[in-house]
CSV table of C-alpha atoms and ligand atoms in Angstrom, one decimal:
chain,number,residue,atom,x,y,z
A,1,MET,CA,0.0,0.0,0.0
A,2,SER,CA,1.4,3.4,-0.9
A,3,GLU,CA,2.0,6.1,1.6
A,4,ILE,CA,-0.9,8.7,1.7
A,5,PHE,CA,0.6,11.3,4.0
A,6,GLN,CA,3.9,11.7,2.2
A,7,ASN,CA,6.6,13.8,3.9
A,8,ILE,CA,4.9,13.4,7.3
A,9,PRO,CA,7.1,11.4,9.6
A,10,GLU,CA,6.1,9.5,12.7
A,11,ILE,CA,5.4,12.2,15.3
A,12,LYS,CA,7.8,12.0,18.3
A,13,PHE,CA,8.0,13.7,21.6
A,14,GLU,CA,10.7,16.4,21.5
A,15,GLY,CA,9.9,18.5,24.6
A,16,SER,CA,8.7,22.0,25.1
A,17,LYS,CA,11.8,23.7,23.7
A,18,SER,CA,11.5,22.0,20.3
A,19,LYS,CA,10.6,24.3,17.4
A,20,ASN,CA,9.7,21.4,15.1
A,21,PRO,CA,5.9,21.8,14.4
A,22,LEU,CA,5.7,18.1,13.6
A,23,SER,CA,6.6,17.0,17.2
A,24,PHE,CA,4.9,16.7,20.5
A,25,LYS,CA,6.0,19.3,23.1
A,26,TYR,CA,4.1,17.8,26.0
A,27,TYR,CA,2.7,14.4,25.0
A,28,ASP,CA,5.4,11.9,26.0
A,29,PRO,CA,3.6,8.6,25.7
A,30,GLU,CA,6.0,6.6,28.0
A,31,ARG,CA,6.3,9.3,30.7
A,32,VAL,CA,4.8,8.2,34.0
A,33,VAL,CA,2.4,10.7,35.5
A,34,LEU,CA,0.4,9.9,38.7
A,35,GLY,CA,1.6,6.3,38.6
A,36,LYS,CA,0.6,5.5,35.0
A,37,LYS,CA,2.1,6.1,31.5
A,38,MET,CA,0.7,9.1,29.7
A,39,LYS,CA,-0.5,6.9,26.8
A,40,ASP,CA,-2.7,5.0,29.3
A,41,GLN,CA,-3.9,8.1,31.1
A,42,LEU,CA,-4.9,9.6,27.7
A,43,PRO,CA,-6.8,7.0,25.6
A,44,PHE,CA,-7.0,9.3,22.5
A,45,ALA,CA,-9.3,8.6,19.6
A,46,MET,CA,-9.8,9.9,16.1
A,47,ALA,CA,-13.3,10.8,14.9
A,48,TRP,CA,-13.8,9.1,11.5
A,49,TRP,CA,-16.3,11.8,10.4
A,50,HIS,CA,-14.2,14.9,11.1
A,51,ASN,CA,-10.8,13.6,10.3
A,52,LEU,CA,-11.5,11.4,7.3
A,53,GLY,CA,-14.8,12.9,6.1
A,54,ALA,CA,-15.1,16.6,6.8
A,55,ASN,CA,-13.8,18.6,3.8
A,56,GLY,CA,-14.3,22.1,5.0
A,57,VAL,CA,-17.8,22.5,3.6
A,58,ASP,CA,-20.0,25.1,5.3
A,59,MET,CA,-23.4,26.8,4.8
A,60,PHE,CA,-21.7,29.3,2.4
A,61,GLY,CA,-19.5,27.2,0.3
A,62,ARG,CA,-18.4,23.8,-0.9
A,63,GLY,CA,-15.4,21.9,0.5
A,64,THR,CA,-11.8,23.2,0.5
A,65,ILE,CA,-10.0,20.0,1.6
A,66,ASP,CA,-9.5,17.0,-0.7
A,67,LYS,CA,-10.2,13.9,1.3
A,68,ARG,CA,-10.3,11.4,-1.5
A,69,PHE,CA,-7.0,9.9,-0.3
A,70,GLY,CA,-6.2,8.6,-3.7
A,71,ALA,CA,-9.6,7.3,-4.6
A,72,GLU,CA,-11.1,8.4,-7.9
A,73,LYS,CA,-14.5,9.5,-6.6
A,74,GLU,CA,-16.1,10.3,-3.3
A,75,GLY,CA,-19.1,8.2,-2.2
A,76,THR,CA,-17.8,4.9,-3.5
A,77,MET,CA,-16.6,1.8,-1.7
A,78,GLU,CA,-13.2,2.5,-3.2
A,79,HIS,CA,-13.3,5.8,-1.3
A,80,ALA,CA,-14.5,4.1,1.9
A,81,LYS,CA,-11.5,1.8,1.7
A,82,ALA,CA,-9.1,4.6,1.0
A,83,LYS,CA,-10.4,6.3,4.1
A,84,VAL,CA,-9.6,3.2,6.1
A,85,ASP,CA,-6.0,3.1,4.7
A,86,ALA,CA,-5.6,6.9,5.4
A,87,GLY,CA,-7.0,6.5,8.9
A,88,ILE,CA,-4.7,3.7,9.9
A,89,GLU,CA,-1.6,5.4,8.5
A,90,PHE,CA,-2.7,8.6,10.3
A,91,MET,CA,-3.2,6.9,13.7
A,92,LYS,CA,0.1,5.0,13.4
A,93,LYS,CA,2.0,8.2,12.7
A,94,LEU,CA,0.5,9.9,15.7
A,95,GLY,CA,0.5,6.9,18.0
A,96,ILE,CA,-3.3,7.0,18.4
A,97,LYS,CA,-4.9,3.7,19.3
A,98,TYR,CA,-8.6,4.3,19.0
A,99,TYR,CA,-11.2,5.5,16.4
A,100,CYS,CA,-14.9,6.4,16.7
A,101,PHE,CA,-17.4,6.1,13.9
A,102,HIS,CA,-21.0,6.6,12.8
A,103,ASP,CA,-22.3,3.9,10.5
A,104,VAL,CA,-22.5,6.2,7.5
A,105,ASP,CA,-19.0,7.6,8.1
A,106,LEU,CA,-17.7,4.2,7.1
A,107,VAL,CA,-19.6,3.6,3.9
A,108,PRO,CA,-21.8,5.7,1.6
A,109,GLU,CA,-25.4,5.2,2.5
A,110,ALA,CA,-27.4,3.3,-0.2
A,111,ASP,CA,-31.1,3.9,-1.0
A,112,ASP,CA,-31.9,0.4,0.4
A,113,ILE,CA,-30.8,-0.2,4.0
A,114,ASN,CA,-30.0,-3.9,3.1
A,115,GLU,CA,-27.3,-2.7,0.8
A,116,THR,CA,-26.0,-0.2,3.4
A,117,ASN,CA,-25.7,-3.1,5.8
A,118,ARG,CA,-23.9,-5.2,3.3
A,119,ARG,CA,-21.4,-2.4,2.7
A,120,LEU,CA,-20.9,-2.2,6.5
A,121,ASP,CA,-20.1,-5.9,6.7
A,122,GLU,CA,-17.6,-5.4,3.9
A,123,ILE,CA,-15.9,-2.4,5.3
A,124,SER,CA,-15.7,-3.8,8.8
A,125,ASP,CA,-14.0,-6.9,7.4
A,126,TYR,CA,-11.6,-4.6,5.6
A,127,ILE,CA,-10.8,-2.6,8.8
A,128,LEU,CA,-10.2,-5.8,10.8
A,129,GLU,CA,-7.9,-7.1,8.1
A,130,LYS,CA,-5.9,-3.8,8.0
A,131,THR,CA,-5.6,-3.4,11.7
A,132,LYS,CA,-4.5,-7.0,12.3
A,133,GLY,CA,-1.2,-7.1,14.1
A,134,THR,CA,-1.5,-3.4,15.2
A,135,ASP,CA,-3.0,-2.1,18.5
A,136,ILE,CA,-5.5,0.0,16.7
A,137,THR,CA,-9.1,-0.7,17.7
A,138,CYS,CA,-12.5,1.0,18.1
A,139,LEU,CA,-13.3,3.3,21.0
A,140,TRP,CA,-17.0,3.6,20.3
A,141,GLY,CA,-19.5,3.4,17.5
A,142,THR,CA,-22.9,5.1,16.8
A,143,ALA,CA,-25.6,5.3,14.3
A,144,ASN,CA,-26.2,8.5,12.4
A,145,MET,CA,-29.9,9.2,13.0
A,146,PHE,CA,-29.8,12.8,12.0
A,147,SER,CA,-28.5,13.3,8.4
A,148,ASN,CA,-31.0,11.3,6.4
A,149,PRO,CA,-34.2,13.3,5.6
A,150,ARG,CA,-36.3,10.5,7.0
A,151,PHE,CA,-35.2,11.7,10.5
A,152,MET,CA,-36.4,15.2,10.0
A,153,ASN,CA,-39.1,14.7,12.7
A,154,GLY,CA,-36.7,12.7,15.0
A,155,ALA,CA,-35.4,9.2,15.3
A,156,GLY,CA,-36.4,7.7,18.7
A,157,SER,CA,-38.6,10.7,19.1
A,158,THR,CA,-40.3,10.5,15.7
A,159,ASN,CA,-44.1,10.6,15.2
A,160,ASP,CA,-43.8,7.9,12.5
A,161,VAL,CA,-43.6,4.3,13.6
A,162,ASP,CA,-41.8,3.2,10.4
A,163,VAL,CA,-39.1,5.8,10.9
A,164,TYR,CA,-38.8,4.5,14.4
A,165,CYS,CA,-38.1,1.0,12.9
A,166,PHE,CA,-35.4,2.5,10.7
A,167,ALA,CA,-33.8,4.0,13.7
A,168,ALA,CA,-33.9,0.6,15.5
A,169,ALA,CA,-32.4,-1.1,12.4
A,170,GLN,CA,-29.5,1.4,12.3
A,171,VAL,CA,-28.9,1.0,16.0
A,172,LYS,CA,-28.9,-2.8,15.7
A,173,LYS,CA,-26.5,-2.8,12.8
A,174,ALA,CA,-24.2,-0.1,14.4
A,175,LEU,CA,-24.1,-2.2,17.6
A,176,ASP,CA,-23.2,-5.3,15.5
A,177,ILE,CA,-20.3,-3.5,13.9
A,178,THR,CA,-19.2,-1.9,17.2
A,179,VAL,CA,-18.9,-5.3,18.8
A,180,LYS,CA,-17.2,-6.8,15.7
A,181,LEU,CA,-14.6,-4.0,15.9
A,182,GLY,CA,-14.0,-4.4,19.6
A,183,GLY,CA,-15.6,-1.0,20.7
A,184,LYS,CA,-15.6,-0.1,24.4
A,185,GLY,CA,-18.7,2.2,24.1
A,186,TYR,CA,-21.8,2.8,22.1
A,187,VAL,CA,-23.1,6.4,21.8
A,188,PHE,CA,-26.5,8.0,21.5
A,189,TRP,CA,-26.3,11.6,20.4
A,190,GLY,CA,-29.8,12.9,19.9
A,191,GLY,CA,-29.3,15.4,17.2
A,192,ARG,CA,-32.9,15.2,16.1
A,193,GLU,CA,-34.3,14.1,19.4
A,194,GLY,CA,-36.1,17.3,20.4
A,195,TYR,CA,-38.6,19.8,19.0
A,196,GLU,CA,-38.9,22.8,16.8
A,197,THR,CA,-42.3,23.8,18.2
A,198,LEU,CA,-44.4,22.5,21.1
A,199,LEU,CA,-47.5,23.2,19.0
A,200,ASN,CA,-47.1,19.8,17.3
A,201,THR,CA,-45.2,17.8,20.0
A,202,LYS,CA,-46.0,15.3,22.7
A,203,VAL,CA,-42.9,15.6,24.8
A,204,LYS,CA,-43.6,12.8,27.3
A,205,PHE,CA,-44.6,10.4,24.5
A,206,GLU,CA,-41.4,11.2,22.6
A,207,GLN,CA,-39.2,10.8,25.7
A,208,GLU,CA,-40.8,7.4,26.5
A,209,ASN,CA,-40.1,6.2,23.0
A,210,ILE,CA,-36.5,7.3,23.2
A,211,ALA,CA,-36.2,5.4,26.5
A,212,SER,CA,-37.7,2.3,24.9
A,213,LEU,CA,-35.3,2.4,22.0
A,214,MET,CA,-32.4,2.7,24.4
A,215,LYS,CA,-33.7,-0.3,26.5
A,216,MET,CA,-34.0,-2.4,23.3
A,217,ALA,CA,-30.5,-1.4,22.3
A,218,ARG,CA,-29.2,-2.3,25.8
A,219,ASP,CA,-30.9,-5.7,25.7
A,220,TYR,CA,-29.8,-6.5,22.2
A,221,GLY,CA,-26.2,-5.2,22.9
A,222,ARG,CA,-25.9,-7.4,26.0
A,223,SER,CA,-27.3,-10.4,24.1
A,224,ILE,CA,-24.6,-10.2,21.4
A,225,GLY,CA,-21.8,-9.9,24.0
A,226,PHE,CA,-21.4,-6.1,24.2
A,227,ASN,CA,-20.0,-5.6,27.8
A,228,GLY,CA,-19.0,-2.0,27.3
A,229,THR,CA,-20.6,1.3,28.2
A,230,PHE,CA,-23.7,2.8,26.6
A,231,LEU,CA,-23.3,6.6,26.5
A,232,ILE,CA,-25.6,9.6,26.1
A,233,GLU,CA,-23.9,12.7,24.6
A,234,PRO,CA,-25.8,15.7,25.9
A,235,LYS,CA,-26.3,18.8,23.7
A,236,PRO,CA,-28.9,21.5,24.3
A,237,LYS,CA,-29.6,22.6,20.8
A,238,GLU,CA,-28.3,22.6,17.2
A,239,PRO,CA,-29.6,21.3,14.9
A,240,MET,CA,-33.0,21.3,16.9
A,241,LYS,CA,-34.2,24.3,18.8
A,242,HIS,CA,-34.5,22.2,21.9
A,243,GLN,CA,-32.8,18.8,22.4
A,244,TYR,CA,-34.0,16.5,25.2
A,245,ASP,CA,-30.5,15.6,26.4
A,246,PHE,CA,-29.9,19.2,27.2
A,247,ASP,CA,-27.0,18.8,29.6
A,248,ALA,CA,-25.6,16.2,32.0
A,249,ALA,CA,-28.0,16.9,34.8
A,250,THR,CA,-31.0,16.5,32.5
A,251,ALA,CA,-29.7,13.3,30.8
A,252,ILE,CA,-28.8,11.7,34.1
A,253,GLY,CA,-32.3,12.4,35.4
A,254,PHE,CA,-33.7,10.9,32.3
A,255,LEU,CA,-31.6,7.7,32.6
A,256,LYS,CA,-32.7,7.3,36.3
A,257,GLU,CA,-36.4,7.9,35.5
A,258,TYR,CA,-36.3,5.1,32.9
A,259,GLY,CA,-34.0,2.7,34.8
A,260,LEU,CA,-31.1,3.0,32.3
A,261,ASP,CA,-28.6,4.4,34.7
A,262,LYS,CA,-26.8,1.1,35.4
A,263,ASP,CA,-25.9,0.6,31.7
A,264,PHE,CA,-25.4,4.2,30.5
A,265,LYS,CA,-23.0,7.0,31.3
A,266,MET,CA,-22.2,10.4,29.9
A,267,ASN,CA,-20.1,11.3,26.9
A,268,ILE,CA,-19.3,14.9,27.6
A,269,GLU,CA,-18.4,17.2,24.7
A,270,ALA,CA,-16.7,20.5,25.6
A,271,ASN,CA,-18.5,22.6,22.9
A,272,HIS,CA,-21.9,21.1,23.9
A,273,ALA,CA,-21.3,22.2,27.5
A,274,THR,CA,-20.6,25.7,26.4
A,275,LEU,CA,-23.8,25.7,24.2
A,276,ALA,CA,-25.7,24.8,27.4
A,277,GLY,CA,-24.2,27.8,29.2
A,278,HIS,CA,-21.9,25.6,31.3
A,279,THR,CA,-18.2,25.1,31.4
A,280,PHE,CA,-16.7,21.8,30.3
A,281,GLN,CA,-15.5,21.3,33.9
A,282,HIS,CA,-19.1,21.8,35.1
A,283,GLU,CA,-20.4,19.0,32.9
A,284,LEU,CA,-17.6,16.7,33.9
A,285,ARG,CA,-18.1,17.4,37.6
A,286,ILE,CA,-21.8,16.8,37.5
A,287,SER,CA,-21.2,13.5,35.7
A,288,ARG,CA,-18.4,12.5,38.0
A,289,ILE,CA,-20.2,13.1,41.3
A,290,ASN,CA,-23.1,11.0,40.0
A,291,ASP,CA,-20.7,8.2,38.9
A,292,MET,CA,-21.8,8.8,35.3
A,293,LEU,CA,-18.6,10.0,33.6
A,294,GLY,CA,-17.9,7.6,30.8
A,295,SER,CA,-16.1,9.3,28.0
A,296,ILE,CA,-15.4,12.7,26.5
A,297,ASP,CA,-15.6,14.4,23.1
A,298,ALA,CA,-12.6,16.8,23.1
A,299,ASN,CA,-12.9,20.1,21.3
A,300,GLN,CA,-13.7,23.7,22.1
A,301,GLY,CA,-16.0,26.5,20.9
A,302,ASP,CA,-15.1,30.0,19.8
A,303,ILE,CA,-16.4,32.7,22.1
A,304,MET,CA,-16.9,35.0,19.1
A,305,LEU,CA,-19.2,32.4,17.5
A,306,GLY,CA,-22.3,31.0,19.3
A,307,TRP,CA,-22.4,27.6,17.6
A,308,ASP,CA,-20.8,24.2,17.7
A,309,THR,CA,-17.5,25.0,16.0
A,310,ASP,CA,-15.7,21.8,17.0
A,311,CYS,CA,-12.3,23.6,17.2
A,312,PHE,CA,-9.4,21.5,18.3
A,313,PRO,CA,-8.7,22.1,22.0
A,314,SER,CA,-6.0,24.7,22.6
A,315,ASN,CA,-7.1,26.3,25.8
A,316,VAL,CA,-4.9,24.7,28.4
A,317,TYR,CA,-6.8,26.1,31.4
A,318,ASP,CA,-9.8,24.2,30.2
A,319,THR,CA,-7.9,21.0,29.4
A,320,THR,CA,-6.2,21.2,32.9
A,321,LEU,CA,-9.6,21.5,34.7
A,322,ALA,CA,-11.0,18.8,32.5
A,323,MET,CA,-8.1,16.4,33.2
A,324,TYR,CA,-8.5,17.2,36.9
A,325,GLU,CA,-12.1,15.9,36.8
A,326,ILE,CA,-11.0,12.9,34.8
A,327,VAL,CA,-8.2,12.0,37.1
A,328,LYS,CA,-10.5,12.4,40.1
A,329,ASN,CA,-12.9,10.1,38.4
A,330,GLY,CA,-10.2,7.4,38.3
A,331,GLY,CA,-9.9,7.8,34.5
A,332,LEU,CA,-12.5,7.2,31.9
A,333,PRO,CA,-14.1,3.9,31.3
A,334,VAL,CA,-14.2,4.7,27.5
A,335,GLY,CA,-11.8,7.4,26.3
A,336,ILE,CA,-11.0,10.8,24.8
A,337,ASN,CA,-12.4,11.3,21.3
A,338,PHE,CA,-11.3,14.3,19.3
A,339,ASP,CA,-14.7,15.4,18.0
A,340,SER,CA,-12.8,18.3,16.5
A,341,LYS,CA,-12.3,19.5,12.9
A,342,ASN,CA,-9.8,21.5,11.0
A,343,ARG,CA,-10.9,25.1,10.2
A,344,ARG,CA,-12.0,25.5,6.5
A,345,PRO,CA,-8.8,27.3,5.5
A,346,SER,CA,-6.6,24.7,7.1
A,347,ASN,CA,-6.8,22.6,3.9
A,348,THR,CA,-3.7,20.4,3.7
A,349,TYR,CA,-2.9,16.9,5.0
A,350,GLU,CA,-0.2,18.5,7.2
A,351,ASP,CA,-2.9,20.6,8.9
A,352,MET,CA,-4.6,17.4,10.0
A,353,PHE,CA,-1.4,16.5,11.9
A,354,HIS,CA,-1.0,20.0,13.4
A,355,ALA,CA,-4.5,19.8,14.7
A,356,PHE,CA,-4.0,16.5,16.5
A,357,ILE,CA,-0.6,17.5,17.8
A,358,LEU,CA,-2.3,20.6,19.3
A,359,GLY,CA,-5.1,18.6,20.8
A,360,MET,CA,-3.0,15.8,22.2
A,361,ASP,CA,-0.4,18.3,23.6
A,362,SER,CA,-3.2,20.4,25.2
A,363,PHE,CA,-4.5,17.3,27.0
A,364,ALA,CA,-1.1,16.0,28.0
A,365,PHE,CA,-0.3,19.5,29.4
A,366,GLY,CA,-3.6,19.4,31.3
A,367,LEU,CA,-2.6,16.0,32.8
A,368,LEU,CA,0.8,17.2,33.8
A,369,LYS,CA,-0.8,20.3,35.5
A,370,THR,CA,-3.4,18.1,37.2
A,371,ALA,CA,-0.6,16.1,38.7
A,372,GLU,CA,1.0,19.3,40.0
A,373,ILE,CA,-2.3,20.6,41.4
A,374,ILE,CA,-2.7,17.3,43.4
A,375,GLU,CA,1.0,17.2,44.5
A,376,ASP,CA,1.0,21.0,45.3
A,377,GLY,CA,-2.2,20.5,47.5
A,378,ARG,CA,-3.0,24.2,48.0
A,379,LEU,CA,-6.3,24.2,46.1
A,380,GLU,CA,-7.6,20.9,47.5
A,381,LYS,CA,-6.6,21.9,51.1
A,382,ASN,CA,-8.5,25.1,50.7
A,383,VAL,CA,-11.6,23.2,49.7
A,384,GLU,CA,-11.4,20.9,52.7
A,385,GLU,CA,-10.8,23.9,55.1
A,386,ARG,CA,-13.8,25.7,53.6
A,387,TYR,CA,-16.2,23.0,54.8
A,388,ALA,CA,-14.4,22.3,58.1
A,389,SER,CA,-17.3,23.6,60.2
A,390,PHE,CA,-19.2,20.5,59.3
A,391,ASP,CA,-16.6,18.4,61.2
A,392,SER,CA,-18.4,19.6,64.4
A,393,ASP,CA,-20.9,17.3,66.2
A,394,LEU,CA,-23.8,19.1,64.8
A,395,GLY,CA,-22.2,19.2,61.3
A,396,LYS,CA,-21.8,15.4,61.5
A,397,LYS,CA,-25.4,14.9,62.5
A,398,ILE,CA,-26.5,17.0,59.5
A,399,ARG,CA,-24.3,14.9,57.2
A,400,ASN,CA,-25.5,11.6,58.7
A,401,GLY,CA,-29.2,12.6,58.4
A,402,GLU,CA,-29.6,12.6,62.2
A,403,ALA,CA,-30.3,16.3,62.6
A,404,THR,CA,-33.8,17.7,63.1
A,405,LEU,CA,-35.1,21.1,62.2
A,406,GLN,CA,-35.7,21.8,65.9
A,407,MET,CA,-32.1,21.0,66.8
A,408,LEU,CA,-30.7,23.3,64.2
A,409,SER,CA,-33.2,26.1,65.1
A,410,ASP,CA,-32.1,25.8,68.8
A,411,ARG,CA,-28.5,26.3,67.8
A,412,ALA,CA,-29.3,29.4,65.7
A,413,LEU,CA,-31.4,30.9,68.4
A,414,GLU,CA,-28.6,30.3,70.9
A,415,LEU,CA,-26.1,32.0,68.6
A,416,ARG,CA,-28.5,34.9,68.3
A,417,ALA,CA,-26.7,36.3,65.2
A,418,PRO,CA,-24.4,34.5,62.7
A,419,LYS,CA,-20.6,34.8,62.7
A,420,ASP,CA,-19.0,37.0,60.0
A,421,PRO,CA,-18.9,35.1,56.7
A,422,VAL,CA,-15.5,33.7,55.7
A,423,SER,CA,-13.9,34.6,52.3
A,424,GLY,CA,-14.3,32.2,49.4
A,425,LYS,CA,-10.8,33.5,48.2
A,426,GLN,CA,-11.6,33.1,44.5
A,427,GLU,CA,-8.9,35.5,43.2
A,428,CYS,CA,-6.3,33.9,45.5
A,429,LEU,CA,-7.2,30.4,44.2
A,430,GLU,CA,-7.1,31.7,40.6
A,431,GLY,CA,-3.7,33.0,41.3
A,432,ILE,CA,-2.5,29.6,42.6
A,433,LEU,CA,-3.9,28.0,39.5
A,434,ASN,CA,-2.0,30.5,37.3
A,435,ASN,CA,1.1,29.9,39.3
A,436,ILE,CA,0.8,26.1,38.7
A,437,ILE,CA,-0.1,26.4,35.0
A,438,LEU,CA,2.7,28.9,34.2
A,439,SER,CA,5.4,26.9,35.8
A,440,GLY,CA,7.5,24.4,33.8
A,441,THR,CA,6.6,20.9,32.7
A,442,GLU,CA,9.9,19.1,32.5
A,443,ASN,CA,10.6,16.1,34.6
B,501,XUL,C1,-22.6,16.5,17.1
B,501,XUL,C2,-21.7,15.5,17.7
B,501,XUL,C3,-21.7,14.2,17.1
B,501,XUL,C4,-21.6,13.1,18.1
B,501,XUL,C5,-21.8,11.7,17.5
B,501,XUL,O1,-22.6,17.8,17.7
B,501,XUL,O2,-21.0,15.8,18.6
B,501,XUL,O3,-20.7,14.1,16.2
B,501,XUL,O4,-20.4,13.1,18.8
B,501,XUL,O5,-23.0,11.6,16.9
B,502,CO,CO1,-19.6,14.7,19.8
């Protein structure tokens, strides 16, 4: 097989002083951080759709990036196979072990779903053959239930029972392929699961149907040997005006309501968090404290643009705070998928590598700084001290559920007036964080 990314070498760690753009400055796969190798702390994945599919097309113009990878025409099985070849070479050169896919990222969708399924069998055989003897494998799979016009009124939330069956058929096949490719997760992102107007919508009816589809998927998945994690990827809007999986708190409540919380966790995407008016760290924290943090889609928005720009992550404050939550979670059961795409004017193959180097280095930097935050101890000590009043007998009774309103009221009346409130020290803590982030990263 001929080389597709010619003139791009294997990307190596060269350290923060290196001026070579095709090198890692912080991601040093073998370096041990917090007792584990970086490559094990950071299970990076490539999103098939953005990296091998997205060609820079936007609402105002056609593509700028040639992603045929040597195939004659797009939308053919020859092209689907060229994407596999390109993807594997790309992952090898960057040292990335995992990939994520939608069914229709892998093959062009046919008019007849039977033919699409046949193509999926063929391409998954091809992927297995080409990844044999490598450590490259699937992180998670999903079904695209938002692009095809049949899903314009929703997939699990559709008003049309036949469309519901097509959604089920796609989920079933995508689960088959995920299991075949060794995937650790299966994702539901509800791009069309929401509404444009309440004037025509039965919200409860639609939510019950989404839950039923997820239950059927869980039962089918477990029956074919899928032992991994089912995931919901919350997003508040775009493409719909309102999406039911608005944010982590909403999605977790939904899973609990329908008894799905033992099999499902969250796949938190940074840019979806910001669209919901939250920070990435907020969504990770809410998931973590509910034991629901499963995986992340790494990217970032642009504060000048209000939509899902899927930029590669470069903000090291955000990656540090994200890695802090991930480390406190004991890692991720699934992994870190770069659901990020090159900007439209970044139209060369080399730009694809620069983008991943940026993202991988930003997360590696975040991991190194997380280790420092923990070893330094000032931030965590402050949090413990802030709640120290609850170490009192009365505080313990409140925490244990042994307190009564009468007891607490008696205490307040005895105090007559509260003590002066104690500072939250926000600026001091932000200074400490700056101090840690701006110090070096060398061993
Ligand atoms: C869309 C999005 C999807 C999901 C998978 O905003 O993030 O690509 O990650 O369907
Ligand atoms: Co995503």
